[in-house]
mmCIF file of C-alpha atoms in Angstrom:
data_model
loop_
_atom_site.group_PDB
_atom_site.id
_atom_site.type_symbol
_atom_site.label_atom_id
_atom_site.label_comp_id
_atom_site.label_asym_id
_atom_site.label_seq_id
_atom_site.Cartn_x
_atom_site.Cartn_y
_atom_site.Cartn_z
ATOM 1 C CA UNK A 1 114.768 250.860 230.851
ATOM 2 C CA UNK A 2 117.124 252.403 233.086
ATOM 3 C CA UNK A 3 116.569 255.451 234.687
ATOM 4 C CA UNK A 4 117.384 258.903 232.454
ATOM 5 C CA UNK A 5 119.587 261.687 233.302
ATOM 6 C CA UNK A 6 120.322 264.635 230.784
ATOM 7 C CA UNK A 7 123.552 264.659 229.551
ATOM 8 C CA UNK A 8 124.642 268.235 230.651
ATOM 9 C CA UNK A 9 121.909 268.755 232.933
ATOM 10 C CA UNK A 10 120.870 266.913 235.973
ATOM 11 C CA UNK A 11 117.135 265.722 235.187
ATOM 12 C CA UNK A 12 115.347 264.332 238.067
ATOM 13 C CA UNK A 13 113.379 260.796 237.722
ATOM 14 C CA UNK A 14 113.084 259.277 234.630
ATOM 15 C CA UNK A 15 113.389 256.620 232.818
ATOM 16 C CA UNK A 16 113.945 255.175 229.697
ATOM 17 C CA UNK A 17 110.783 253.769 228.306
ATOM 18 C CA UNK A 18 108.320 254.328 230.556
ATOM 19 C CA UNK A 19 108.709 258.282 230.657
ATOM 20 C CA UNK A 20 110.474 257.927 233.830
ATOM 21 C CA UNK A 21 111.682 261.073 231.242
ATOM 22 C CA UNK A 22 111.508 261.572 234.946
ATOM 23 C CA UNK A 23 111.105 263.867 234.772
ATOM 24 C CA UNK A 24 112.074 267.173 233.201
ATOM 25 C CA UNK A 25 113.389 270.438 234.075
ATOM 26 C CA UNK A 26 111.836 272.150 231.331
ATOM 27 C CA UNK A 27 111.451 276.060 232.055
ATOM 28 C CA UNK A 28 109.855 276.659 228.561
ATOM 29 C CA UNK A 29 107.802 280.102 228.855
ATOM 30 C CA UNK A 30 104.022 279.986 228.737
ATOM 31 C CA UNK A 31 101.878 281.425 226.128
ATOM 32 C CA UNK A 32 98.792 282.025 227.525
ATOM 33 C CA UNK A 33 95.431 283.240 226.096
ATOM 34 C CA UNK A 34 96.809 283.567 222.794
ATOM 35 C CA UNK A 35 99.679 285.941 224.448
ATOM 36 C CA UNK A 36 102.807 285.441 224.843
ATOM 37 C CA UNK A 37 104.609 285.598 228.550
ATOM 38 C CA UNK A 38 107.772 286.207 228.520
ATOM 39 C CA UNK A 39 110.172 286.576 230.567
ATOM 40 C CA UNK A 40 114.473 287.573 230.009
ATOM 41 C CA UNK A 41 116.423 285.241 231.132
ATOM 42 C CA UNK A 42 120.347 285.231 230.876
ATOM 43 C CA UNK A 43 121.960 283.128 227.795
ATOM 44 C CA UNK A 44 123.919 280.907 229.851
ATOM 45 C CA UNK A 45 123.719 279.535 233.545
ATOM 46 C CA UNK A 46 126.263 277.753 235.179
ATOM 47 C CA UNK A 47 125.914 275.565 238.426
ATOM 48 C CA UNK A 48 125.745 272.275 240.439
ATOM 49 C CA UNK A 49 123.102 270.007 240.964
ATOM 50 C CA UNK A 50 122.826 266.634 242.998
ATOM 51 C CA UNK A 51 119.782 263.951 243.358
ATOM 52 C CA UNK A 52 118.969 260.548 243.924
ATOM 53 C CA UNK A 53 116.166 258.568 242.215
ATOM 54 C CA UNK A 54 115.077 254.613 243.168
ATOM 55 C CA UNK A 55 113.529 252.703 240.358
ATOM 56 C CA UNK A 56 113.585 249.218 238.355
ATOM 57 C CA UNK A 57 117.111 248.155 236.935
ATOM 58 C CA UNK A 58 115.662 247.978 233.654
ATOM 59 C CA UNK A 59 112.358 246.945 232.343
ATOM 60 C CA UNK A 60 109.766 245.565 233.920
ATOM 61 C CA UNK A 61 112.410 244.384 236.499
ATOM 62 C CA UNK A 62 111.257 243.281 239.957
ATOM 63 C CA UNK A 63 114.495 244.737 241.604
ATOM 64 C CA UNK A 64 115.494 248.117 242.343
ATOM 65 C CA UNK A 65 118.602 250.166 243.164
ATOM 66 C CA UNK A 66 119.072 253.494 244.483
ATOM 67 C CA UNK A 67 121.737 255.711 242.775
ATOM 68 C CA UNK A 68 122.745 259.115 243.454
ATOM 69 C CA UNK A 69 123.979 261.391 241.224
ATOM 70 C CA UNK A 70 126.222 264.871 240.878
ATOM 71 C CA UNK A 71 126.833 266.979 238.546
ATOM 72 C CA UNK A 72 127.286 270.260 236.758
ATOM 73 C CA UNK A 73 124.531 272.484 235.971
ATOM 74 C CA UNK A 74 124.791 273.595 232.383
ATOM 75 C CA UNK A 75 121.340 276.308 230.547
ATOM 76 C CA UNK A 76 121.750 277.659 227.559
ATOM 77 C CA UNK A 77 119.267 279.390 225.983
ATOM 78 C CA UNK A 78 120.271 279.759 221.828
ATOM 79 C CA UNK A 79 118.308 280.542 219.380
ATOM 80 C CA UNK A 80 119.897 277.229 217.489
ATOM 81 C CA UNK A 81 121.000 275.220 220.040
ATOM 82 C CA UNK A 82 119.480 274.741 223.626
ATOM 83 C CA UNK A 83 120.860 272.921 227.035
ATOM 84 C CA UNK A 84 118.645 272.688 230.053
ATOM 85 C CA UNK A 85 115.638 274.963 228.790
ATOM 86 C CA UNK A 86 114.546 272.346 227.203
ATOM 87 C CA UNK A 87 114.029 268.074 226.885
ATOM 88 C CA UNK A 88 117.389 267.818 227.727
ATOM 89 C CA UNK A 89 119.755 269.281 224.606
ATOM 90 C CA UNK A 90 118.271 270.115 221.274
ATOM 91 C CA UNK A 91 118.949 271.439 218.391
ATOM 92 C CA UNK A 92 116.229 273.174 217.064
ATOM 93 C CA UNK A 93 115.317 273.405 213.728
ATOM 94 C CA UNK A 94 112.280 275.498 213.405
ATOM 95 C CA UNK A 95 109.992 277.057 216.042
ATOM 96 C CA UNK A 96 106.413 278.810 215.713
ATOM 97 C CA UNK A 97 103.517 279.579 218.294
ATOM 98 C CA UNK A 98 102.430 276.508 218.036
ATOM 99 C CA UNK A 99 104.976 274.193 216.623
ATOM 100 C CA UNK A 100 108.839 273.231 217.460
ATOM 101 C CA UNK A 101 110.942 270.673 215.247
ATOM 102 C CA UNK A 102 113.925 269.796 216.948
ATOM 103 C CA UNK A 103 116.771 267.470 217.479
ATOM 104 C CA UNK A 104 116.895 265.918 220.745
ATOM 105 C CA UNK A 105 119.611 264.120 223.045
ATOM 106 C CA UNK A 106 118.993 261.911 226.106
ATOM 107 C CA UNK A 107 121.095 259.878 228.523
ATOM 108 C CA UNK A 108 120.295 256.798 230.607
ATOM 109 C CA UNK A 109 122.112 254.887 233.109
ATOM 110 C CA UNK A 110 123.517 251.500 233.055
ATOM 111 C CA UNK A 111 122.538 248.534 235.323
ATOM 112 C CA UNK A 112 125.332 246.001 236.540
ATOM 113 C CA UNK A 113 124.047 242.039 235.786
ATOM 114 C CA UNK A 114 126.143 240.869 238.977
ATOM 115 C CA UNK A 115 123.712 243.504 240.933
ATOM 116 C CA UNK A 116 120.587 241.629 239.536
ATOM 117 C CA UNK A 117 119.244 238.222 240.256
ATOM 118 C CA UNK A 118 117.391 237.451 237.090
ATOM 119 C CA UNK A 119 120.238 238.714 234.869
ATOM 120 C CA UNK A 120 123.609 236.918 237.200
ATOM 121 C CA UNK A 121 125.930 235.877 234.494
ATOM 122 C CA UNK A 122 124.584 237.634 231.720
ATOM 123 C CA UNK A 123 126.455 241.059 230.314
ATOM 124 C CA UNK A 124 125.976 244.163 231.835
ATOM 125 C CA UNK A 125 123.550 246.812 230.257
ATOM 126 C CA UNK A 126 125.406 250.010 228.926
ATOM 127 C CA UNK A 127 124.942 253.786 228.943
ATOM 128 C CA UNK A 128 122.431 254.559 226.572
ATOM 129 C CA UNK A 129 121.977 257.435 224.283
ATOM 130 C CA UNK A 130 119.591 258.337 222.145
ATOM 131 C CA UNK A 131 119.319 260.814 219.400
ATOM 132 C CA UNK A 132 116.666 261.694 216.876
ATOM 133 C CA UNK A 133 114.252 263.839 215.904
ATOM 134 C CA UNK A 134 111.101 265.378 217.541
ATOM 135 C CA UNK A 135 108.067 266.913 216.632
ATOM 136 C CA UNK A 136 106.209 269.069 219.833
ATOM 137 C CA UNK A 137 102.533 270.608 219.032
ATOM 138 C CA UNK A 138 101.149 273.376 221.760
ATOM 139 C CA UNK A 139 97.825 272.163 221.827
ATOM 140 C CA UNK A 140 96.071 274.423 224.064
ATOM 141 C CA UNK A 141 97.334 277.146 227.019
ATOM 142 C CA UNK A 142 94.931 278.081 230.009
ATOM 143 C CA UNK A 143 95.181 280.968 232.557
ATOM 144 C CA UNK A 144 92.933 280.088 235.992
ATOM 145 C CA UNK A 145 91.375 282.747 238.602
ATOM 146 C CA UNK A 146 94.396 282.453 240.891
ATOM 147 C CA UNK A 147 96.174 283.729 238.492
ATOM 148 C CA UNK A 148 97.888 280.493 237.454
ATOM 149 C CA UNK A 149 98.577 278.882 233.898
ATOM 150 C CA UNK A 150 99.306 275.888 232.005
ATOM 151 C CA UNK A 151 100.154 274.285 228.884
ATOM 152 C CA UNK A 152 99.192 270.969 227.320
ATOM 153 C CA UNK A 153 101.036 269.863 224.180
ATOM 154 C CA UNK A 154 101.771 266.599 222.425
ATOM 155 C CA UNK A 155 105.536 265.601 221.350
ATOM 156 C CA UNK A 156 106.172 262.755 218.747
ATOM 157 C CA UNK A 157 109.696 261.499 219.643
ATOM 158 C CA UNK A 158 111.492 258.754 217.095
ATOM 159 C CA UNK A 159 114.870 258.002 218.256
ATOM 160 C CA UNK A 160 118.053 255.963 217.528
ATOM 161 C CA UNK A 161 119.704 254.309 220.588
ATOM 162 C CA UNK A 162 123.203 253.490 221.146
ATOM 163 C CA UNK A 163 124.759 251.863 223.982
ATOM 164 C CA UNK A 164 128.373 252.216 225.036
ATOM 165 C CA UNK A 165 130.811 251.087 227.920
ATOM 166 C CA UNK A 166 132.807 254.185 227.447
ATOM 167 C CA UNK A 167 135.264 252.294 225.469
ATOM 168 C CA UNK A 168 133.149 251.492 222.488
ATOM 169 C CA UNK A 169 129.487 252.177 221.201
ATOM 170 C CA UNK A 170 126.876 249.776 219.616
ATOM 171 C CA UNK A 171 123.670 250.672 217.865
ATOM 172 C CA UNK A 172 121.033 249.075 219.371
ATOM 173 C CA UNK A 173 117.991 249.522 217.581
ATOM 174 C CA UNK A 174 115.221 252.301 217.372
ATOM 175 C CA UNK A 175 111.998 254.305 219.584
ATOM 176 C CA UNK A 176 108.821 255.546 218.820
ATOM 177 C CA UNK A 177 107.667 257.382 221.961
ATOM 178 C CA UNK A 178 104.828 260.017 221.875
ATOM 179 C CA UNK A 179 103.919 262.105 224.840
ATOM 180 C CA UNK A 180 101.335 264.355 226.177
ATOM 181 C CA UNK A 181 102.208 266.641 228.407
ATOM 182 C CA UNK A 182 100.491 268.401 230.853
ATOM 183 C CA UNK A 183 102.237 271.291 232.756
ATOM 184 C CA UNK A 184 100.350 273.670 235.522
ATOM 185 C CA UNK A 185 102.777 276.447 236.379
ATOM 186 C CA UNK A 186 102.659 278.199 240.204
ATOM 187 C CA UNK A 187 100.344 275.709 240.900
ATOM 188 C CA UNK A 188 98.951 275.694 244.826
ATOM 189 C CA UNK A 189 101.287 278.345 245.466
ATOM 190 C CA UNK A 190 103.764 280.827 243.431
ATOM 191 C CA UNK A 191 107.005 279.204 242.172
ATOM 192 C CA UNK A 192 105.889 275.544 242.667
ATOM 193 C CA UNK A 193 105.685 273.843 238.862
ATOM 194 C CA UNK A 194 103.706 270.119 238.571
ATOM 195 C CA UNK A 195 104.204 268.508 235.038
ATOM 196 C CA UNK A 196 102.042 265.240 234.508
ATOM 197 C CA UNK A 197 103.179 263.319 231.158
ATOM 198 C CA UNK A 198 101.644 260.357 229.533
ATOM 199 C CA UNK A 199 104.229 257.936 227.707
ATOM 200 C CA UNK A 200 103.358 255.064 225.361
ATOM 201 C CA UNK A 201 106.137 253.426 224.008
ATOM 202 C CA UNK A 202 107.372 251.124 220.549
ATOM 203 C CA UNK A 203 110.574 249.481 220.172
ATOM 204 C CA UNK A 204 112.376 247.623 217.252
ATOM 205 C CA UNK A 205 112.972 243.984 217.578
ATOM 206 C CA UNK A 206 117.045 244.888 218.458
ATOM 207 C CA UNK A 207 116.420 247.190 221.353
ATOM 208 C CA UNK A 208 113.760 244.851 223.043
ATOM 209 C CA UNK A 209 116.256 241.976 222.531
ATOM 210 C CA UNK A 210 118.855 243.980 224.482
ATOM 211 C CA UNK A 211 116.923 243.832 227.588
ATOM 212 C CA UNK A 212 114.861 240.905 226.718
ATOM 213 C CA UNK A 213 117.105 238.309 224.653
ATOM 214 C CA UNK A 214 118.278 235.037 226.476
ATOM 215 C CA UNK A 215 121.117 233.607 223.904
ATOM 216 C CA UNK A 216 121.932 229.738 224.347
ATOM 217 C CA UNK A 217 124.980 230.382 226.548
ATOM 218 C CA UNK A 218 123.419 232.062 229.072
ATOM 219 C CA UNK A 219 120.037 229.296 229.355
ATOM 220 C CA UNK A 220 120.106 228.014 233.374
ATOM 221 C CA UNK A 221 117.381 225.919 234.741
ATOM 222 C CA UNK A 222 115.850 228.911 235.773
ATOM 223 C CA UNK A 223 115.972 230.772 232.509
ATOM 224 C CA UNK A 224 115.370 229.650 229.783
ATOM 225 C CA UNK A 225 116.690 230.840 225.923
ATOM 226 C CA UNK A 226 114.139 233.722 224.564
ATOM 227 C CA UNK A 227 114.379 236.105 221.093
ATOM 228 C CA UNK A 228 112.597 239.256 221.579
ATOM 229 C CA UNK A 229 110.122 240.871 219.264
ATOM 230 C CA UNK A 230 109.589 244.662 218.393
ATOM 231 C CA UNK A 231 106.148 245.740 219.194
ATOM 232 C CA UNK A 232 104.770 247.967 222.291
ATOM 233 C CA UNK A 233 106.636 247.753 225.403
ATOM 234 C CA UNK A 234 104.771 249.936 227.911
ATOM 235 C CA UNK A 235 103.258 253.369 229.011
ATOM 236 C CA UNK A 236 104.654 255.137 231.188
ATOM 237 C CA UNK A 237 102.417 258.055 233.592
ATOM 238 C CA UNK A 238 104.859 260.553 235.608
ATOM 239 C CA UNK A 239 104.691 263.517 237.601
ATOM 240 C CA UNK A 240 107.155 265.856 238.119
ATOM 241 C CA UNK A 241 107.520 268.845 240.426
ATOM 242 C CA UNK A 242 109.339 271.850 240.975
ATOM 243 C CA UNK A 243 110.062 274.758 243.746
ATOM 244 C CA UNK A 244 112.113 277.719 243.061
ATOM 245 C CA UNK A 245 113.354 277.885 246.651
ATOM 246 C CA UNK A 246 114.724 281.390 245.533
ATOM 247 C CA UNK A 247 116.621 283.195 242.473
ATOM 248 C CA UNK A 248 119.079 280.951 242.127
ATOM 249 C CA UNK A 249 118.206 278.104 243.700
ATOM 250 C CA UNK A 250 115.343 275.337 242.946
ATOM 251 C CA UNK A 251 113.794 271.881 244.642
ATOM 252 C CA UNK A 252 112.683 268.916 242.539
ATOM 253 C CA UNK A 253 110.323 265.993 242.778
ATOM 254 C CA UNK A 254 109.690 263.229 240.259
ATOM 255 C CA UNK A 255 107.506 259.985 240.757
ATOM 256 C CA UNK A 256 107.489 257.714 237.828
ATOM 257 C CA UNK A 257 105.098 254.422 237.043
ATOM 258 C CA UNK A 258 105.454 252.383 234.178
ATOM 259 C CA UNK A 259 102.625 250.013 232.755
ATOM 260 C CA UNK A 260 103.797 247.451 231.023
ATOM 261 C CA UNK A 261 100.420 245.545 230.099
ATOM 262 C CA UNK A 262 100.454 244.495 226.906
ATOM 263 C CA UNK A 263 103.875 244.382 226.147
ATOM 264 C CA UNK A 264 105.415 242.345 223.119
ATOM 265 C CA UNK A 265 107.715 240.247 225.258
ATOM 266 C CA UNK A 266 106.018 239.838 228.329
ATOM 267 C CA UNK A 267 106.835 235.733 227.721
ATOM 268 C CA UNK A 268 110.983 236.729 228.212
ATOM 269 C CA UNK A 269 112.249 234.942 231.544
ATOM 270 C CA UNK A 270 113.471 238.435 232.074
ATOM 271 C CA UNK A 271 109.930 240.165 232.528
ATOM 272 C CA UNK A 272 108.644 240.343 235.704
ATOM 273 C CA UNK A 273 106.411 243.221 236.845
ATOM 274 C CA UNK A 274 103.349 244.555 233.936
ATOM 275 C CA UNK A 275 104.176 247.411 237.005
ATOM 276 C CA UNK A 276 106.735 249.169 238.348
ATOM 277 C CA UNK A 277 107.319 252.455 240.401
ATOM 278 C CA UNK A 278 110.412 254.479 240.800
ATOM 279 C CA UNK A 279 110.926 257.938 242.428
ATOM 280 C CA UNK A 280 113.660 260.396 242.925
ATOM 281 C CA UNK A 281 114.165 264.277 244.155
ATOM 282 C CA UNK A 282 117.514 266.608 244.522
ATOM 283 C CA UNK A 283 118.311 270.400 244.229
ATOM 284 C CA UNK A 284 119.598 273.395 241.492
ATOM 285 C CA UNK A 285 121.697 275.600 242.502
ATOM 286 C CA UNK A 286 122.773 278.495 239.669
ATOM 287 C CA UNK A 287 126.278 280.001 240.780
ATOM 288 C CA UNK A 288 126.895 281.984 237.595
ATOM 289 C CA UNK A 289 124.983 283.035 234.597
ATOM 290 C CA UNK A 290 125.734 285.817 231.526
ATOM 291 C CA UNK A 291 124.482 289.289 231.860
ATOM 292 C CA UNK A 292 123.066 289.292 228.289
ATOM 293 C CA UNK A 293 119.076 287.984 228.895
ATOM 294 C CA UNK A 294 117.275 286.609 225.639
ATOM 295 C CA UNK A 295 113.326 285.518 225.886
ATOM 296 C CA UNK A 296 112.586 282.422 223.609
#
């Protein structure tokens, strides 16, 4: 769908179905060997952040758009509640070695109609939200010869979505998106952090038919009137990178492709690509942060 930002934190490349949940800025702390690793780190950070990320307008759309994007830089680190440390906000309802329930929040951008060829005439697609609940298992931690580690783990997401203009909000239907997550930390080289992520994604009937439905008034020759069905609607593959340039300040990569093979509406005049590719990069910079330091 469109392309994801957090909604306190800037997140590099994402994206809505396809995982371009470009892209994270996760800095969860690594249990390795059966150990923890942990390190203090203040309760709260304050800061700014700016990036730009190119990728589809929605969908298996055939056009792109750059956008750039500015904003504050908002961690904290409760033991309830978490910005920034995390996927985006959560709340977090339990937590073990090996297990994390939580209640999660993402953003996405809107796409303008007039902007896009295939859609000219037709209404605009919203801000999205989404909110729901997710499940993440640690599945296995590894510590390599240079001294290196990593994490792989598998998070079951279900979601609602809502869409909104900023003058009103609609509910637009529902997500099933599981991912497995693979995340080598000081990879190469000390402070750089590559996260690979494999996305599959289901959507109800409503939410496909926001991006997919052609209603009677808005038939042309060219396109013609379609009803979307729920079903699969892609996988997306990502990789996302990180530099800590120094203590306060950070680099960030994210390249995001989204398979869309398969897909339940791949007969909508509004489907184009079964693949697209978006990418994106921009900079942290921490200016203030609390003097009390937990460890999660």
């Amino acid at each position: 769908m469109c392309r994801f930002t957090t909604l306190a934190v800037l997140v590099p490349v994402t994206s809505f179905y396809t995982g371009t949940q470009a892209a994270e800025t996760e800095l969860e702390e690594a249990k390795v060997a059966g150990s923890e690793v942990a390190e203090a780190e203040p309760l709260w950070e304050l800061g700014v952040g700016a990036g730009a990320l190119y990728g589809p307008d929605y969908p298996a759309s055939s056009e792109h758009h750059l956008r750039g994007l500015a904003l504050p830089y908002v961690v904290y680190r409760g033991d309830m509640f978490r910005i920034g440390d995390g996927q985006t906000a959560r709340a977090i309802a339990y937590e073990s070695d090996r297990l994390e329930f939580d209640l999660s929040f993402l953003a996405a951008f809107d796409a303008d109609s007039e902007h896009n060829e295939l859609r000219g005439g037709m209404p605009d697609i919203d801000y999205l939200f989404q909110i729901g609940p997710q499940l993440t298992i640690k599945l296995a931690d590894f510590r390599f010869e240079d001294e290196s580690h990593s994490r792989l783990s598998l998070a079951l997401q279900a979601r609602a979505v809502f869409s909104s203009d900023l003058t009103r909000i609609d509910q637009r239907g529902y997500v099933f998106e599981p991912m497995l997550r693979y995340r080598h930390y000081d990879w190469l080289t000390p402070n750089l952090d590559v996260t690979v992520s494999l996305r599959p994604t289901w959507g109800s009937e409503h939410l496909h038919g926001y991006f997919f439905d052609v209603d009677s008034e808005y038939v042309t020759p060219e396109r013609v009137a379609f009803s979307a069905d729920s079903g699969y609607f892609g996988t997306g593959l990502n990789v996302y990178a990180s530099y800590q340039l120094t203590e306060k300040s950070s680099v960030f990569f994210g390249l995001q492709t989204s398979f869309h093979h398969g897909a339940a509406n791949t007969n909508s005049p509004l489907f184009e690509d079964q693949f697209t590719v978006g990418f994106g990069g921009g900079f942290i910079w921490s200016l203030f942060a609390s003097e009390r330091l937990v460890t999660e």
